[in-house]
Coordinates of C-alpha atoms in Angstrom, one line a residue:
Chain L
M1 CA 91.7 118.4 117.9
N2 CA 89.0 119.8 120.5
P3 CA 87.7 123.5 120.4
I4 CA 89.6 124.7 123.3
S5 CA 93.2 123.6 121.9
E6 CA 92.0 125.2 118.7
A7 CA 91.4 128.4 120.4
K8 CA 94.7 128.1 121.9
L9 CA 96.3 127.4 118.5
I10 CA 94.4 130.7 117.1
D11 CA 95.8 132.6 120.1
G12 CA 99.3 131.1 119.4
V13 CA 98.9 132.5 116.0
I14 CA 97.9 135.9 116.8
K15 CA 100.5 135.9 119.7
K16 CA 103.2 134.7 117.0
R17 CA 104.0 131.6 119.3
R18 CA 106.5 129.4 117.5
A19 CA 105.0 126.3 119.1
A20 CA 101.7 126.9 117.7
I21 CA 103.2 127.6 114.2
H22 CA 105.4 124.6 114.4
F23 CA 102.3 122.6 115.4
M24 CA 100.4 123.8 112.4
Y25 CA 103.2 123.2 110.0
K26 CA 103.2 119.4 111.5
D27 CA 99.7 118.9 111.4
Y28 CA 98.3 120.7 108.5
F29 CA 101.0 120.8 105.8
P30 CA 100.6 117.4 104.6
L31 CA 97.1 118.6 103.7
I32 CA 98.1 121.3 101.8
L33 CA 100.8 119.6 99.9
A34 CA 98.3 116.9 98.8
L35 CA 96.1 119.5 97.6
V36 CA 98.7 121.5 95.7
Q37 CA 100.2 118.3 94.1
K38 CA 97.0 117.0 93.0
N39 CA 96.4 120.2 91.3
S40 CA 99.5 120.9 89.0
G41 CA 101.6 122.2 91.7
T42 CA 104.9 121.5 93.2
R43 CA 106.2 121.0 96.9
Q44 CA 107.7 124.6 96.5
D45 CA 104.2 125.8 95.6
A46 CA 102.7 124.1 98.6
E47 CA 105.2 125.6 100.9
D48 CA 104.5 129.0 99.4
L49 CA 101.0 128.5 99.8
F50 CA 101.1 127.3 103.2
Q51 CA 103.0 130.3 104.4
D52 CA 100.6 132.6 102.7
G53 CA 97.8 130.7 104.1
L54 CA 99.5 131.1 107.6
V55 CA 100.0 134.9 106.7
A56 CA 96.3 135.1 105.6
L57 CA 95.0 133.2 108.9
Y58 CA 97.2 135.7 110.9
L59 CA 95.8 138.8 109.2
R60 CA 92.2 137.6 109.8
C61 CA 92.5 136.5 113.2
R62 CA 94.4 139.9 114.2
D63 CA 92.1 142.3 112.5
K64 CA 88.9 140.8 114.1
E65 CA 87.7 138.0 116.0
L66 CA 87.6 134.8 114.3
V67 CA 84.3 132.8 114.8
L68 CA 84.7 129.4 113.3
H69 CA 81.4 127.4 112.4
C70 CA 83.8 124.5 111.6
S71 CA 87.3 123.1 112.7
L72 CA 90.4 125.2 112.5
R73 CA 91.9 122.6 110.1
S74 CA 88.9 122.8 107.7
Y75 CA 88.9 126.8 107.8
F76 CA 92.7 126.8 107.0
Y77 CA 92.3 124.2 104.2
S78 CA 89.5 126.3 102.8
I79 CA 91.9 129.3 103.0
C80 CA 94.7 127.8 101.1
R81 CA 92.4 126.2 98.8
N82 CA 91.0 129.5 97.7
L83 CA 94.3 131.1 97.3
W84 CA 95.3 128.1 95.3
L85 CA 92.2 128.6 93.0
Q86 CA 93.0 132.2 92.5
R87 CA 96.4 131.6 91.8
L88 CA 95.6 128.8 89.4
E89 CA 92.9 130.8 87.5
R90 CA 95.5 133.8 87.6
K91 CA 98.3 131.7 86.3
C92 CA 96.1 130.1 83.8
R93 CA 96.9 126.6 85.1
F94 CA 94.6 123.8 85.1
I95 CA 91.3 124.1 86.9
L96 CA 91.4 122.8 90.5
Q97 CA 90.1 119.3 90.8
P98 CA 87.0 118.7 92.9
D99 CA 87.8 117.2 96.0
L100 CA 85.9 115.3 98.8
L101 CA 87.6 117.4 101.3
V102 CA 85.9 120.7 100.5
N103 CA 84.8 121.9 103.8
E104 CA 81.9 123.3 105.6
C105 CA 83.8 126.6 105.9
E106 CA 83.8 127.2 102.1
E107 CA 80.7 129.5 102.3
T108 CA 82.0 131.5 105.4
Y109 CA 85.5 132.0 104.0
H110 CA 83.9 133.2 100.4
S111 CA 82.0 136.0 102.2
K112 CA 83.6 139.3 101.0
T113 CA 84.7 140.3 104.2
D114 CA 87.1 137.3 104.8
L115 CA 88.3 137.1 101.2
I116 CA 92.0 137.9 101.3
Q117 CA 93.7 139.0 98.0
E118 CA 95.9 136.2 96.8
K119 CA 98.0 138.8 94.7
K120 CA 98.8 140.6 97.9
L121 CA 99.9 137.6 99.8
E122 CA 102.3 136.5 97.0
R123 CA 103.6 140.0 96.9
Y124 CA 104.2 140.2 100.7
R125 CA 106.1 136.9 100.4
L126 CA 108.2 138.5 97.6
F127 CA 108.7 141.6 99.8
W128 CA 109.8 139.8 102.8
R129 CA 112.2 137.7 100.8
H130 CA 114.1 140.6 99.6
F131 CA 113.7 142.7 102.5
K132 CA 115.7 140.0 104.7
Q133 CA 118.5 140.0 102.2
L134 CA 118.9 143.8 102.4
P135 CA 121.9 145.2 104.2
D136 CA 121.7 145.2 107.9
D137 CA 121.5 148.9 108.4
C138 CA 118.7 149.3 105.5
Q139 CA 116.7 146.7 107.6
K140 CA 117.2 148.9 110.8
V141 CA 116.3 152.0 108.9
F142 CA 113.2 150.7 107.8
Q143 CA 112.3 149.3 111.2
M144 CA 112.8 152.5 113.2
Y145 CA 111.3 154.5 110.6
F146 CA 108.1 152.6 110.5
D147 CA 108.1 152.7 114.3
K148 CA 107.8 156.5 114.0
I149 CA 111.2 157.0 115.6
P150 CA 112.8 160.5 114.5
F151 CA 115.4 160.6 111.8
K152 CA 117.8 162.4 114.6
T153 CA 117.3 159.3 117.0
I154 CA 117.7 156.8 114.2
A155 CA 121.1 158.6 113.1
K156 CA 122.2 158.4 116.9
N157 CA 121.2 154.8 117.5
L158 CA 122.8 153.4 114.2
G159 CA 125.8 155.5 114.7
M160 CA 125.0 157.6 111.3
Q161 CA 126.2 161.3 110.8
D162 CA 123.1 163.1 111.0
A163 CA 119.0 163.1 110.2
D164 CA 119.7 164.0 106.4
Y165 CA 122.1 161.1 106.0
V166 CA 119.4 158.6 107.6
K167 CA 116.7 160.5 104.9
V168 CA 119.1 159.5 102.1
R169 CA 120.2 156.2 103.2
K170 CA 116.2 155.3 103.9
Y171 CA 115.9 156.5 100.1
L172 CA 118.6 154.6 98.8
C173 CA 117.4 151.3 100.8
K174 CA 114.2 151.3 99.3
K175 CA 115.4 152.2 95.7
L176 CA 117.5 149.0 96.2
L177 CA 114.6 147.0 97.5
I178 CA 112.6 148.0 94.8
K179 CA 115.1 147.2 92.2
R180 CA 115.6 143.7 93.4
I181 CA 111.9 142.9 93.5
K182 CA 111.4 144.2 90.1
K183 CA 114.2 142.2 88.8
D184 CA 112.7 138.8 90.5
P185 CA 111.3 136.4 87.9
E186 CA 108.4 135.6 90.4
Y187 CA 107.5 139.5 90.5
L188 CA 108.0 139.4 86.4
N189 CA 105.7 136.5 86.1
C190 CA 103.1 138.0 88.7
I191 CA 102.7 141.3 86.8
N192 CA 102.7 139.3 83.4
H193 CA 99.8 137.0 84.5
E194 CA 97.8 140.1 85.9
Chain Y
M1 CA 106.4 148.3 84.0
N2 CA 104.2 151.0 83.5
N3 CA 103.8 153.8 85.9
K4 CA 100.6 152.3 87.6
E5 CA 102.2 149.3 88.4
E6 CA 105.2 151.3 90.0
I7 CA 102.7 153.2 91.9
E8 CA 101.1 150.0 93.2
L9 CA 104.3 148.2 93.9
D10 CA 105.4 151.3 96.1
K11 CA 102.3 151.6 97.8
D12 CA 102.2 147.8 98.6
L13 CA 105.8 147.9 99.9
T14 CA 105.3 150.7 102.1
E15 CA 102.1 149.1 103.5
F16 CA 104.0 146.1 104.0
L17 CA 107.1 147.8 105.6
Q18 CA 104.7 149.5 108.0
D19 CA 103.0 146.7 109.4
R20 CA 105.9 145.7 111.9
K21 CA 103.6 142.9 113.4
L22 CA 103.4 141.2 110.2
L23 CA 107.1 141.4 109.7
E24 CA 107.7 139.9 113.1
F25 CA 105.2 137.2 112.2
L26 CA 107.0 136.3 109.0
Q27 CA 110.3 136.4 111.3
V28 CA 108.7 133.6 113.3
L29 CA 107.4 131.7 110.3
D30 CA 111.0 131.9 109.1
H31 CA 112.4 130.6 112.4
V32 CA 109.9 127.7 112.5
K33 CA 110.8 126.7 108.8
E34 CA 114.5 126.7 109.9
K35 CA 113.8 124.8 112.9
K36 CA 111.9 122.3 110.9
S37 CA 114.6 121.9 108.1
Q38 CA 117.2 121.2 111.2
D39 CA 115.0 118.5 112.5
F40 CA 114.8 117.1 109.1
G41 CA 118.4 117.0 108.8
P42 CA 119.2 114.4 111.6
S43 CA 116.3 112.4 110.5
C44 CA 117.7 112.4 107.0
L45 CA 121.1 111.2 108.2
L46 CA 119.4 108.4 110.4
M47 CA 117.3 107.3 107.4
A48 CA 120.6 107.3 105.2
A49 CA 122.4 105.3 108.0
L50 CA 119.8 102.6 108.2
L51 CA 119.6 102.5 104.5
L52 CA 123.3 101.9 104.5
L53 CA 122.8 99.1 107.1
L54 CA 120.4 97.4 105.3
V55 CA 122.2 97.3 102.0
A56 CA 125.4 96.0 104.2
L57 CA 123.2 93.3 105.8
T58 CA 121.7 92.4 102.2
G59 CA 125.1 92.2 100.8
Y60 CA 126.3 90.1 103.5
W61 CA 123.3 87.5 103.2
I62 CA 123.9 87.4 99.5
F63 CA 127.6 86.6 100.1
Q64 CA 126.8 84.0 102.7
N65 CA 123.8 82.6 101.0
P66 CA 124.4 82.6 97.1
I67 CA 121.4 82.7 95.3
Q68 CA 120.6 82.2 91.6
G69 CA 120.4 85.9 90.5
R70 CA 124.2 86.4 90.5
Y71 CA 124.7 86.4 87.0
P72 CA 127.8 88.3 86.6
L73 CA 129.5 85.9 88.7
I74 CA 128.4 83.2 86.3
I75 CA 129.4 84.9 83.3
N76 CA 132.7 85.5 84.6
G77 CA 132.8 81.8 85.4
I78 CA 132.1 80.8 81.8
T79 CA 134.9 83.2 80.8
E80 CA 137.2 81.5 83.0
L81 CA 136.3 78.3 82.1
S82 CA 136.7 79.2 78.2
D83 CA 140.3 80.2 79.0
A84 CA 140.9 77.1 81.1
C85 CA 139.8 75.0 78.3
S86 CA 142.3 76.2 75.9
R87 CA 145.1 75.2 78.4
D88 CA 146.2 71.7 77.8
L89 CA 145.3 69.7 81.0
K90 CA 144.6 66.0 79.7
N91 CA 144.9 64.2 82.8
I92 CA 142.3 66.1 84.8
D93 CA 139.2 63.9 85.6
I94 CA 136.0 65.1 86.8
V95 CA 136.4 67.3 89.6
I96 CA 134.0 67.9 92.5
H97 CA 134.1 71.3 94.0
N98 CA 132.7 71.7 97.4
S99 CA 131.3 75.2 97.6
P100 CA 130.3 77.4 100.6
G101 CA 126.6 77.3 99.6
F102 CA 126.3 73.6 99.2
F103 CA 125.8 71.6 102.2
I104 CA 128.1 68.4 102.3
P105 CA 127.8 66.9 105.6
S106 CA 130.8 65.5 107.6
P107 CA 130.5 62.8 110.3
G108 CA 128.8 64.1 113.2
E109 CA 127.2 67.1 111.3
N110 CA 123.3 67.6 110.9
P111 CA 121.8 66.9 107.8
P112 CA 120.5 69.7 105.7
S113 CA 117.3 71.3 106.7
E114 CA 114.0 70.9 104.6
K115 CA 114.5 74.5 103.9
T116 CA 118.0 73.9 102.4
T117 CA 116.6 71.0 100.2
V118 CA 113.7 73.0 98.8
N119 CA 116.2 75.9 97.9
N120 CA 118.2 73.4 96.0
F121 CA 115.5 73.0 93.6
R122 CA 114.9 76.3 92.7
P123 CA 115.8 76.9 89.0
L124 CA 118.7 79.0 88.0
T125 CA 116.8 81.6 85.9
Y126 CA 119.3 82.4 83.4
L127 CA 120.2 78.7 82.5
E128 CA 116.6 77.3 82.7
G129 CA 115.7 79.0 79.8
M130 CA 118.6 77.5 78.0
V131 CA 118.0 74.0 78.5
G132 CA 117.5 72.1 75.5
V133 CA 118.4 74.8 73.2
A134 CA 121.3 73.9 70.9
V135 CA 123.1 77.5 71.0
R136 CA 125.7 76.5 68.3
S137 CA 125.4 73.0 67.3
D138 CA 125.4 73.1 63.7
H139 CA 128.7 70.8 63.9
F140 CA 128.0 69.3 67.3
C141 CA 125.4 66.4 68.0
L142 CA 124.5 65.4 71.4
L143 CA 123.3 61.8 71.4
S144 CA 122.6 61.5 75.1
P145 CA 121.6 61.8 77.7
E146 CA 118.1 64.0 77.2
F147 CA 118.5 67.8 78.0
S148 CA 116.4 67.1 81.1
V149 CA 116.9 64.2 83.3
A150 CA 115.9 63.2 86.9
L151 CA 118.5 60.9 88.7
T152 CA 119.2 59.6 92.1
P153 CA 122.1 60.7 94.0
G154 CA 125.0 58.4 93.1
D155 CA 123.7 57.6 89.6
S156 CA 125.8 58.0 86.7
L157 CA 125.2 59.8 83.4
Q158 CA 126.8 59.0 80.2
F159 CA 127.3 61.7 77.8
T160 CA 127.6 60.7 74.0
W161 CA 128.0 62.8 71.0
K162 CA 128.6 62.4 67.2
E163 CA 132.4 63.0 66.5
P164 CA 132.8 65.0 63.6
G165 CA 136.2 66.1 64.5
T166 CA 135.5 68.6 67.1
S167 CA 138.3 70.1 68.9
S168 CA 138.4 69.6 72.6
L169 CA 135.1 70.1 74.7
C170 CA 134.6 71.7 78.2
F171 CA 131.9 70.4 80.2
T172 CA 130.9 71.9 83.6
V173 CA 128.0 71.4 86.1
L174 CA 126.6 74.2 88.3
N175 CA 124.4 74.0 91.0
N176 CA 121.2 76.1 91.4
R177 CA 123.0 78.8 92.6
G178 CA 125.4 79.1 89.8
E179 CA 128.2 77.6 91.6
M180 CA 130.5 75.2 89.6
M181 CA 130.3 72.0 91.0
V182 CA 132.2 69.9 88.3
S183 CA 134.4 71.0 85.6
R184 CA 136.2 68.9 83.1
E185 CA 138.4 70.3 80.2
N186 CA 139.8 69.2 77.1
I187 CA 137.6 66.4 76.7
T188 CA 138.4 64.3 73.5
G189 CA 136.8 61.2 72.2
A190 CA 133.0 61.0 71.9
S191 CA 131.8 60.1 75.5
F192 CA 132.4 60.4 79.0
T193 CA 130.5 59.4 82.3
L194 CA 129.3 61.8 85.0
I195 CA 129.1 60.3 88.5
T196 CA 126.6 61.9 90.8
N197 CA 128.2 60.3 94.1
S198 CA 128.1 62.8 97.2
W199 CA 125.7 65.5 95.3
K200 CA 123.0 66.6 97.5
E201 CA 119.5 66.6 95.9
G202 CA 118.6 69.4 93.9
V203 CA 118.9 71.0 90.4
Y204 CA 122.0 71.1 88.4
Y205 CA 122.8 72.4 85.1
W206 CA 125.4 71.1 82.7
K207 CA 127.1 73.0 79.8
I208 CA 129.2 71.8 77.1
I209 CA 131.4 74.6 75.7
E210 CA 133.9 74.2 72.6
K211 CA 136.7 76.9 72.9
D212 CA 134.5 80.1 73.7
M213 CA 131.2 78.6 72.2
L214 CA 128.4 77.1 74.5
L215 CA 127.5 74.1 72.5
N216 CA 124.4 72.8 74.8
V217 CA 122.7 73.1 78.2
G218 CA 120.9 70.6 80.1
K219 CA 119.5 70.0 83.5
I220 CA 119.7 67.1 85.9
T221 CA 117.3 66.9 88.8
L222 CA 118.6 64.8 91.6
R223 CA 116.0 63.3 94.2
K224 CA 116.2 60.5 96.3

């Protein structure tokens, strides 16, 4: 892939363009799958890692301009590799096998400013999975609340009695979300390994 | 879960829910993943259809071109033969069966191709290993022929054995595809002659069976 199209790809990720993300799934996923499967992981682990890698890339690109000294593919691979290494260490699995594909971006990515907390990404994935399963009104209350829409307006938009009801609903929804997250074996696994 | 973890969870969750852009990004990721699995669905169906077609074609090919690997059919053949042996069919002489897999040219028909001839010499694996092995011959002793003989089409082959008062025998010849070429049942006495008239070049296996017991297996190689 030439630098121009890589720039377009990064731009596509920042702008959440489906075509760009679809391209990355198609082009980069086999690489990540091979990495994970060679290092005591499953296909599901690879899918999770790939999603975390995309989120990490998105957060990195969004927060500040990404200056690459290598191909985007190598950079993305190094993100995923580092995340997987952290995950393996955290879960006391096998040590990552040395591979020839260790890229020229390794050093760049390891700099403190770029280091993305693997634990946080795993939590985000978990939060998102449970957030999607919340009742529709809960999701809307959260979205409007965090968009800083006044409770009164939320009540009006969602056909709720008043602002107080929205506050109670928001409280209950968050409680439900936390309860479900806490029950999730992945979360329990996550905190047990910390 | 202790208080510190509770606080950390609450903090992370709030941070996560506040990040609307990230939520939107995750939503797009979900859409792409769904689309990807939808794309995978039809391709999976296509693969399954192709596989089915391949299986059907293979089945058809095997049915049309019987090969040496059809053991169950052969084993059934033995069973059927054994049953037939118990019947009283005294006046049946050697019967030559023309099987669909065996080329017997009629006037005006082309002779078998070289490939067909070569195929006729492929050994029938499961019988090949039994040639010369006296399976249950403690009271049956075959005097002739040798267990493996080479003949030319039209030759005759005499089978003789010591007659220690055996009950009626059953004799069969199979081609290298496991198809029955000859069967003679209720053979009494101590000899009979097998004539290879109209047989094509190739490898054949004969079996002598007494009741349900396989006594001997031999091989005939027929070559011009």
